[in-house]
Tab-separated table of N, CA and C in Angstrom:
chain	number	residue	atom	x	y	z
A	1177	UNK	N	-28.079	11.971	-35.828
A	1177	UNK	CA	-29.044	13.031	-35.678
A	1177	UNK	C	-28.384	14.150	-34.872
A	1178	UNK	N	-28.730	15.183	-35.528
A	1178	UNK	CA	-28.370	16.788	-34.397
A	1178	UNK	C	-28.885	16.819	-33.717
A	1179	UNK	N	-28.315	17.728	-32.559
A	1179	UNK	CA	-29.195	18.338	-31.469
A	1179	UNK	C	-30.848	18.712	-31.941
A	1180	UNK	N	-30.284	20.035	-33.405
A	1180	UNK	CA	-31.882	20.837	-33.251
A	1180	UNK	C	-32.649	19.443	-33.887
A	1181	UNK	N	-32.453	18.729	-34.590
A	1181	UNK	CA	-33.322	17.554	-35.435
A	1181	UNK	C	-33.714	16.903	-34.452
A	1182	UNK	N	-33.004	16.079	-32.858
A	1182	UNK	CA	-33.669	15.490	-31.960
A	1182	UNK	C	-34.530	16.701	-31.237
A	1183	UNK	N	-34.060	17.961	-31.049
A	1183	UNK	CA	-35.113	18.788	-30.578
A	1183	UNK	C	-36.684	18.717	-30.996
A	1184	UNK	N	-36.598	18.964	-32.352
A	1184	UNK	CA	-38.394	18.959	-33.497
A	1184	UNK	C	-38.661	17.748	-32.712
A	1185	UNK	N	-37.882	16.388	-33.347
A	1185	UNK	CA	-38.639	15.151	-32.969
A	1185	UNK	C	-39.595	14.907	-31.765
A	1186	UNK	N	-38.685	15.520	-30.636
A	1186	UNK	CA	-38.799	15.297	-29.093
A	1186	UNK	C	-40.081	16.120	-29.192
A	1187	UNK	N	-40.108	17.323	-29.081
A	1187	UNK	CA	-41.298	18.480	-29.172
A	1187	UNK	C	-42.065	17.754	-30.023
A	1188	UNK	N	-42.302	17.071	-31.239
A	1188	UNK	CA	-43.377	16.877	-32.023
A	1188	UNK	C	-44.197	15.788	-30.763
A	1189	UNK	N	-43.273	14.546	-30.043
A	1189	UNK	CA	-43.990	13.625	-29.844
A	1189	UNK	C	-44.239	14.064	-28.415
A	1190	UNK	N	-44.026	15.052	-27.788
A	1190	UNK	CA	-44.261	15.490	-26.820
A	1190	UNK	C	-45.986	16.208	-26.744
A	1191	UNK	N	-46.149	16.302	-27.561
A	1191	UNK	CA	-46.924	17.566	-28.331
A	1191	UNK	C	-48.214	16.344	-28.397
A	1192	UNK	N	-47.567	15.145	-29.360
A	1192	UNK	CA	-48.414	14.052	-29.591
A	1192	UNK	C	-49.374	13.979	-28.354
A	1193	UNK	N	-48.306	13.145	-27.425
A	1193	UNK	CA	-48.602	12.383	-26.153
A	1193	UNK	C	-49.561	13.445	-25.286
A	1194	UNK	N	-49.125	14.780	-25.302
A	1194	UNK	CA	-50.572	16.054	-25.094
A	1194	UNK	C	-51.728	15.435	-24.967
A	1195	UNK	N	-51.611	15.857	-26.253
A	1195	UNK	CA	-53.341	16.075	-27.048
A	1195	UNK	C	-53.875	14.211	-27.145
A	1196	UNK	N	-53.010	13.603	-27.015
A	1196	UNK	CA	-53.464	11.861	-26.673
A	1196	UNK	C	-54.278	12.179	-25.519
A	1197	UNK	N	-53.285	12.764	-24.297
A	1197	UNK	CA	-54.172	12.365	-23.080
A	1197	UNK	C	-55.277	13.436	-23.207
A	1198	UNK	N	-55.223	14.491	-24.181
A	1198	UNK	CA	-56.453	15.441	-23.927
A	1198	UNK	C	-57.476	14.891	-24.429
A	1199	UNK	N	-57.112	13.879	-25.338
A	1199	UNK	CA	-58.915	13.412	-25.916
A	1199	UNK	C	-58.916	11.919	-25.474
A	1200	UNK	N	-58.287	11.302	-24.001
A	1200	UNK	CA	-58.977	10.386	-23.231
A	1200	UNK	C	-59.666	10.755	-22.438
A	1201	UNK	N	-60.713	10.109	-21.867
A	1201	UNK	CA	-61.474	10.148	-20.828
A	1201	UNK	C	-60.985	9.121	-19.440
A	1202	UNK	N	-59.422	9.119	-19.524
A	1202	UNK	CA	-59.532	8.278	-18.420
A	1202	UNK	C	-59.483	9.653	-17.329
A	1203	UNK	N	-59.125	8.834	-15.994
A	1203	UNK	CA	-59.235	9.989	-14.507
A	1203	UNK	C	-57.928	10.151	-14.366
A	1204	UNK	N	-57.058	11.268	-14.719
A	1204	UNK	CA	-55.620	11.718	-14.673
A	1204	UNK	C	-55.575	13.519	-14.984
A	1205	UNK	N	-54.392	13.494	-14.390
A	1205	UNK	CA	-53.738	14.675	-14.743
A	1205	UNK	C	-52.891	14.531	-15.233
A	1206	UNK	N	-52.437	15.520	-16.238
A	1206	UNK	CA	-50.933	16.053	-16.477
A	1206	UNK	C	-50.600	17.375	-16.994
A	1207	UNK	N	-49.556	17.798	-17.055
A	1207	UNK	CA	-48.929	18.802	-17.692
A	1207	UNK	C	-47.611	18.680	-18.182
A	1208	UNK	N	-47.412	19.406	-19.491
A	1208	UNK	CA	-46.144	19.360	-19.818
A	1208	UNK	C	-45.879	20.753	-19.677
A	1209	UNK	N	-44.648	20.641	-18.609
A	1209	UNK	CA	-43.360	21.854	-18.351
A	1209	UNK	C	-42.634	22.163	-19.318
A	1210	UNK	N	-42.299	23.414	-19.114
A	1210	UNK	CA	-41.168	23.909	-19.956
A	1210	UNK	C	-40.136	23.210	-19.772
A	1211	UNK	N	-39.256	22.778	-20.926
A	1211	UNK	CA	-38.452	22.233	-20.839
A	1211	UNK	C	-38.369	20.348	-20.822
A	1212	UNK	N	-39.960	20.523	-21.535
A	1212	UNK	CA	-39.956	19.087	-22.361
A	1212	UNK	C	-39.784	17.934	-21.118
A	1213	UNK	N	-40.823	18.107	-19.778
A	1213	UNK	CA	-41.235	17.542	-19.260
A	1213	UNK	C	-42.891	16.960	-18.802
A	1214	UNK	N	-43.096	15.867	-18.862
A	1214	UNK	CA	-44.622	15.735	-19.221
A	1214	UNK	C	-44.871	14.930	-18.147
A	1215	UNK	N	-45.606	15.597	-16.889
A	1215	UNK	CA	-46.025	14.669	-15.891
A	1215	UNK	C	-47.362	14.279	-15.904
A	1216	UNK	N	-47.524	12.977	-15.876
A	1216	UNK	CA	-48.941	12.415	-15.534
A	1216	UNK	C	-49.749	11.783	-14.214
A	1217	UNK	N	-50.386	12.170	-13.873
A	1217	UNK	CA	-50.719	11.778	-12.353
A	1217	UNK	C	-52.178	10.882	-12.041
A	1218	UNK	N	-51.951	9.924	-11.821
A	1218	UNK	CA	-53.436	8.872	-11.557
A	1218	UNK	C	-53.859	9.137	-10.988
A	1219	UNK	N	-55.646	8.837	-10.462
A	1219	UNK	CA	-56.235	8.788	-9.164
A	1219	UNK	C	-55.143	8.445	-8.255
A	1220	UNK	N	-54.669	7.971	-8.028
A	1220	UNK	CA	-54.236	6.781	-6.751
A	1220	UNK	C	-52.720	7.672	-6.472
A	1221	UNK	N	-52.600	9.011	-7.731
A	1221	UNK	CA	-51.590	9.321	-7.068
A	1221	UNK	C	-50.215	9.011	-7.697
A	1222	UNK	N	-50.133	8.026	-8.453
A	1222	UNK	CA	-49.024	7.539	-8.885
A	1222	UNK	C	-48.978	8.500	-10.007
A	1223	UNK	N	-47.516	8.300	-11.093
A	1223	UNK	CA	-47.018	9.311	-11.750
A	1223	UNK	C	-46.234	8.987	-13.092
A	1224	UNK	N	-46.791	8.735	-14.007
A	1224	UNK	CA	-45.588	8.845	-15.046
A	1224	UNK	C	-44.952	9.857	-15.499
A	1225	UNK	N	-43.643	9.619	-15.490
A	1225	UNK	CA	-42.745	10.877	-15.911
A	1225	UNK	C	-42.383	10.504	-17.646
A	1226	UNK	N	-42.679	11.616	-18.338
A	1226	UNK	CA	-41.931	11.380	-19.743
A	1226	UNK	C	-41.466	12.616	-19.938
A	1227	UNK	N	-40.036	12.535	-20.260
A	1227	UNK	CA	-39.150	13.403	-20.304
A	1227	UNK	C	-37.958	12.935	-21.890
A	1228	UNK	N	-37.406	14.477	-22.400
A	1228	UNK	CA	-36.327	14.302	-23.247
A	1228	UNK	C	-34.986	13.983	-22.610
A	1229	UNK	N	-34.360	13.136	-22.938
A	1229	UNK	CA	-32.839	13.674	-22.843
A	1229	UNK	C	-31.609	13.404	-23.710
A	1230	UNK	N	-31.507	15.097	-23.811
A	1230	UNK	CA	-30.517	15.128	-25.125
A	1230	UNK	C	-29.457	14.729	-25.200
A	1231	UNK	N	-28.677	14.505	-23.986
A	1231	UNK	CA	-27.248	13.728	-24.183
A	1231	UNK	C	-27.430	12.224	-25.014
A	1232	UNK	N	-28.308	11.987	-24.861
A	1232	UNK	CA	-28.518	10.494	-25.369
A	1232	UNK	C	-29.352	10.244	-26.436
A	1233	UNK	N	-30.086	11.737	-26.679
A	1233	UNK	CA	-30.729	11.850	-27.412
A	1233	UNK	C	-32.128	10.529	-27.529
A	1234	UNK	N	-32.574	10.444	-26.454
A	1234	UNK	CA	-33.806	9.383	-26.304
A	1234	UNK	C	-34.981	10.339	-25.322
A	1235	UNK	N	-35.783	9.873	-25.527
A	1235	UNK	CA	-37.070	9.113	-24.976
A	1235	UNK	C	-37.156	8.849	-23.613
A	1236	UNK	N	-37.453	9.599	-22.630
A	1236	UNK	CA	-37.423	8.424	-21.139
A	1236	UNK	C	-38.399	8.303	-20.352
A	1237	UNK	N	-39.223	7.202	-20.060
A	1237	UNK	CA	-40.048	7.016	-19.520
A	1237	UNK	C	-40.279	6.558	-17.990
A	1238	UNK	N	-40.343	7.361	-17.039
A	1238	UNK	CA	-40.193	6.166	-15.794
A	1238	UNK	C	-41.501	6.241	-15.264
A	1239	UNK	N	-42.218	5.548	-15.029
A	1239	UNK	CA	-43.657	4.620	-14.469
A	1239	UNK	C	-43.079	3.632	-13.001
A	1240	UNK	N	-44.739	3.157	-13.310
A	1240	UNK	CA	-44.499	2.190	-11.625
A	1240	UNK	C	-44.120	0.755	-11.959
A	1241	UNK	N	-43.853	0.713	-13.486
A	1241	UNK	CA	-43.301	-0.745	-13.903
A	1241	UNK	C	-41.683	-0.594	-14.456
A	1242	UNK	N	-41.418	0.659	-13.893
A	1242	UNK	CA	-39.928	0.572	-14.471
A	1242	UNK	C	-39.557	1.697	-15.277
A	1243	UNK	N	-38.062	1.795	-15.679
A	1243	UNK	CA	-37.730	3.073	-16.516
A	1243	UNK	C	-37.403	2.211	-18.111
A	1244	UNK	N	-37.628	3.215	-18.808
A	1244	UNK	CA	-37.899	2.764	-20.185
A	1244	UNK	C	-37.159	3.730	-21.265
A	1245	UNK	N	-36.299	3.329	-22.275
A	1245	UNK	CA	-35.545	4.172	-22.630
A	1245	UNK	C	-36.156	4.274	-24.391
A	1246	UNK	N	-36.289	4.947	-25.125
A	1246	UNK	CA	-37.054	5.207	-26.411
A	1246	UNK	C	-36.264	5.802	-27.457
A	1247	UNK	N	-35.321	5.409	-28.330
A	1247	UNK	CA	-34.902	6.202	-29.439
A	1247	UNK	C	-35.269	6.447	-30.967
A	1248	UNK	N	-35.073	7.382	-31.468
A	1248	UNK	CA	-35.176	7.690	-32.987
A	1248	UNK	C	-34.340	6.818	-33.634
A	1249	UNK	N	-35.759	5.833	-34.329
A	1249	UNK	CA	-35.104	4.766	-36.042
A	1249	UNK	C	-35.543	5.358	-37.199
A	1250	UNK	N	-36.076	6.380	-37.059
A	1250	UNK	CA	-36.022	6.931	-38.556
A	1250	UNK	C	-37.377	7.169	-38.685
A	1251	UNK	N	-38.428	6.239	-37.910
A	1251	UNK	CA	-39.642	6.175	-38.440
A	1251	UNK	C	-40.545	6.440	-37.115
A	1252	UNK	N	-39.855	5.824	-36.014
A	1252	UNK	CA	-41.073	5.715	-34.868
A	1252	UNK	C	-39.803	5.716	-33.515
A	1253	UNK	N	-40.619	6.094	-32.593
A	1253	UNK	CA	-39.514	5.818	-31.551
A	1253	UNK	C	-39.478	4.834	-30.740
A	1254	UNK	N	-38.736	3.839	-30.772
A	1254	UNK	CA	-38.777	2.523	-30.116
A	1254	UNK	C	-37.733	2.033	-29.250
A	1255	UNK	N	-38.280	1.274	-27.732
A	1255	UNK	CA	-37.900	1.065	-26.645
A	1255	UNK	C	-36.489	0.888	-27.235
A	1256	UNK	N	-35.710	1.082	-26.619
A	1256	UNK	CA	-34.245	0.412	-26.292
A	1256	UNK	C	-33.713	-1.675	-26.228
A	1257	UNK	N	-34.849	-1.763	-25.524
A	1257	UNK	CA	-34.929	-2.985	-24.755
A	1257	UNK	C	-35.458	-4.409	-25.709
A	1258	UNK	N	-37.122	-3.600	-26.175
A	1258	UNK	CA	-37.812	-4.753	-26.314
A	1258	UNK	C	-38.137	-4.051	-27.743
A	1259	UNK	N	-38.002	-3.423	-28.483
A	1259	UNK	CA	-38.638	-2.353	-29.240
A	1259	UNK	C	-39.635	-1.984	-29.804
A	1260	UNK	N	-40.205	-1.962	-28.877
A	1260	UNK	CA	-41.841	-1.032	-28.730
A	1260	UNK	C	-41.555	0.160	-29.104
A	1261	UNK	N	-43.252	1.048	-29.757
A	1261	UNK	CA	-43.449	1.531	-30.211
A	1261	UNK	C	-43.495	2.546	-29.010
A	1262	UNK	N	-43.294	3.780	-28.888
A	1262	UNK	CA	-43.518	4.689	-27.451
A	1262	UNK	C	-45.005	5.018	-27.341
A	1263	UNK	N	-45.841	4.903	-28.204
A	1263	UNK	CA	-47.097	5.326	-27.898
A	1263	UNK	C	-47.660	4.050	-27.322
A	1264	UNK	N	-47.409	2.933	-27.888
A	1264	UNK	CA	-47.969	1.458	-27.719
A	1264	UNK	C	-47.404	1.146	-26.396
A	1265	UNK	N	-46.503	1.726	-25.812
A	1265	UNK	CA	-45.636	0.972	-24.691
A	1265	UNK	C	-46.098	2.611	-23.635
A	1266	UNK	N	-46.227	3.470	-23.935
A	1266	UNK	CA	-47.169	4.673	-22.777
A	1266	UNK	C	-48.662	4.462	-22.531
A	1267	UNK	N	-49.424	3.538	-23.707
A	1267	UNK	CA	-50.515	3.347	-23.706
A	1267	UNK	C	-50.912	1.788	-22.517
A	1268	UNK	N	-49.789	1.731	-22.742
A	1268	UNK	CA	-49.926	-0.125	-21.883
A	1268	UNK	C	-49.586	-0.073	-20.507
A	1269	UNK	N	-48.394	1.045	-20.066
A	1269	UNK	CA	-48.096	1.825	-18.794
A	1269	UNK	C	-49.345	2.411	-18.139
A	1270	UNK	N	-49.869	3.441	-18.961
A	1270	UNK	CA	-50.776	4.359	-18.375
A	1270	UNK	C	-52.193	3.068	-17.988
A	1271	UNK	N	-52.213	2.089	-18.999
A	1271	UNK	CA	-53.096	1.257	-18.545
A	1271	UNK	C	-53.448	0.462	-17.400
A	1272	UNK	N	-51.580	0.375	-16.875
A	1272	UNK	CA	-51.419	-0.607	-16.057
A	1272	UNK	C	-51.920	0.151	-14.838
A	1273	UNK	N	-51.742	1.399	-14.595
A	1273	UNK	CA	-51.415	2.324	-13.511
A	1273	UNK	C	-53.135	3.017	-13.329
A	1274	UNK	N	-53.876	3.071	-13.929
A	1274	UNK	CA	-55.071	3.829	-14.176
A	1274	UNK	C	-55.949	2.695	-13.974
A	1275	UNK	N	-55.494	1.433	-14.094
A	1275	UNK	CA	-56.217	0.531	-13.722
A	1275	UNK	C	-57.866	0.180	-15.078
A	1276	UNK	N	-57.391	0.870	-15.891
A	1276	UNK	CA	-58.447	1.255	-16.884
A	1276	UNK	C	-57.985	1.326	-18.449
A	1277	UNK	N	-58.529	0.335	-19.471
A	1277	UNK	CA	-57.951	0.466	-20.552
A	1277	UNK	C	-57.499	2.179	-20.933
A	1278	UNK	N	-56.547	2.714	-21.428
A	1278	UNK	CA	-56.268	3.838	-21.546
A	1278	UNK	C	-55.413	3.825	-23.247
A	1279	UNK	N	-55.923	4.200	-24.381
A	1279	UNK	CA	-55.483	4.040	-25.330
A	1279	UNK	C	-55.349	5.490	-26.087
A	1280	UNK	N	-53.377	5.564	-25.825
A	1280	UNK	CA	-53.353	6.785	-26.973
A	1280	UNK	C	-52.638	6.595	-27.957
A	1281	UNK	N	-52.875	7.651	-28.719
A	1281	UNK	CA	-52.366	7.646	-30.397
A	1281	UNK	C	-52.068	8.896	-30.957
């Protein structure tokens, strides 16, 4: 994959993960920064970071259960590790941390 082709990807699911948390009702903040950074912030304060990075061209997730690495298979972007789905594996994070089922898509 190219640069600009991981660029679209990154921006599309960036874009996703948005409008996910805009139509939950859990108790959070976030914003995504210029430059394809997406912070999320719990009651309690805590923070998931989801961010691009293009040298590696992945996915990176760091939460209060750990950092999590996400690449392009063609179809979906899946963990490094265990290979989860990134929405299924942000949805299970944000759950853990919010203390509150939290389901995005």
């Amino acid at each position: 994959m190219d640069d600009s082709e991981f660029n679209a990807l990154a921006e599309q699911v960036l874009a996703r993960i948005d409008a996910a948390l805009e139509a939950c009702d859990a108790d959070l903040d976030f914003e995504l920064a210029p430059g394809g950074v997406l912070e999320i912030e719990f009651a309690d304060r805590s923070k998931i970071i989801v961010n691009r990075h293009g040298v590696a061209k992945e996915i990176w997730v760091a939460a209060r259960a750990g950092g999590f690495h996400f690449r392009w298979d063609g179809t979906a972007w899946r963990d490094t590790r265990d290979n989860a789905e990134l929405m299924e594996k942000l949805s299970m994070l944000a759950s853990q941390q919010a203390g509150e089922t939290i389901v995005l898509r």
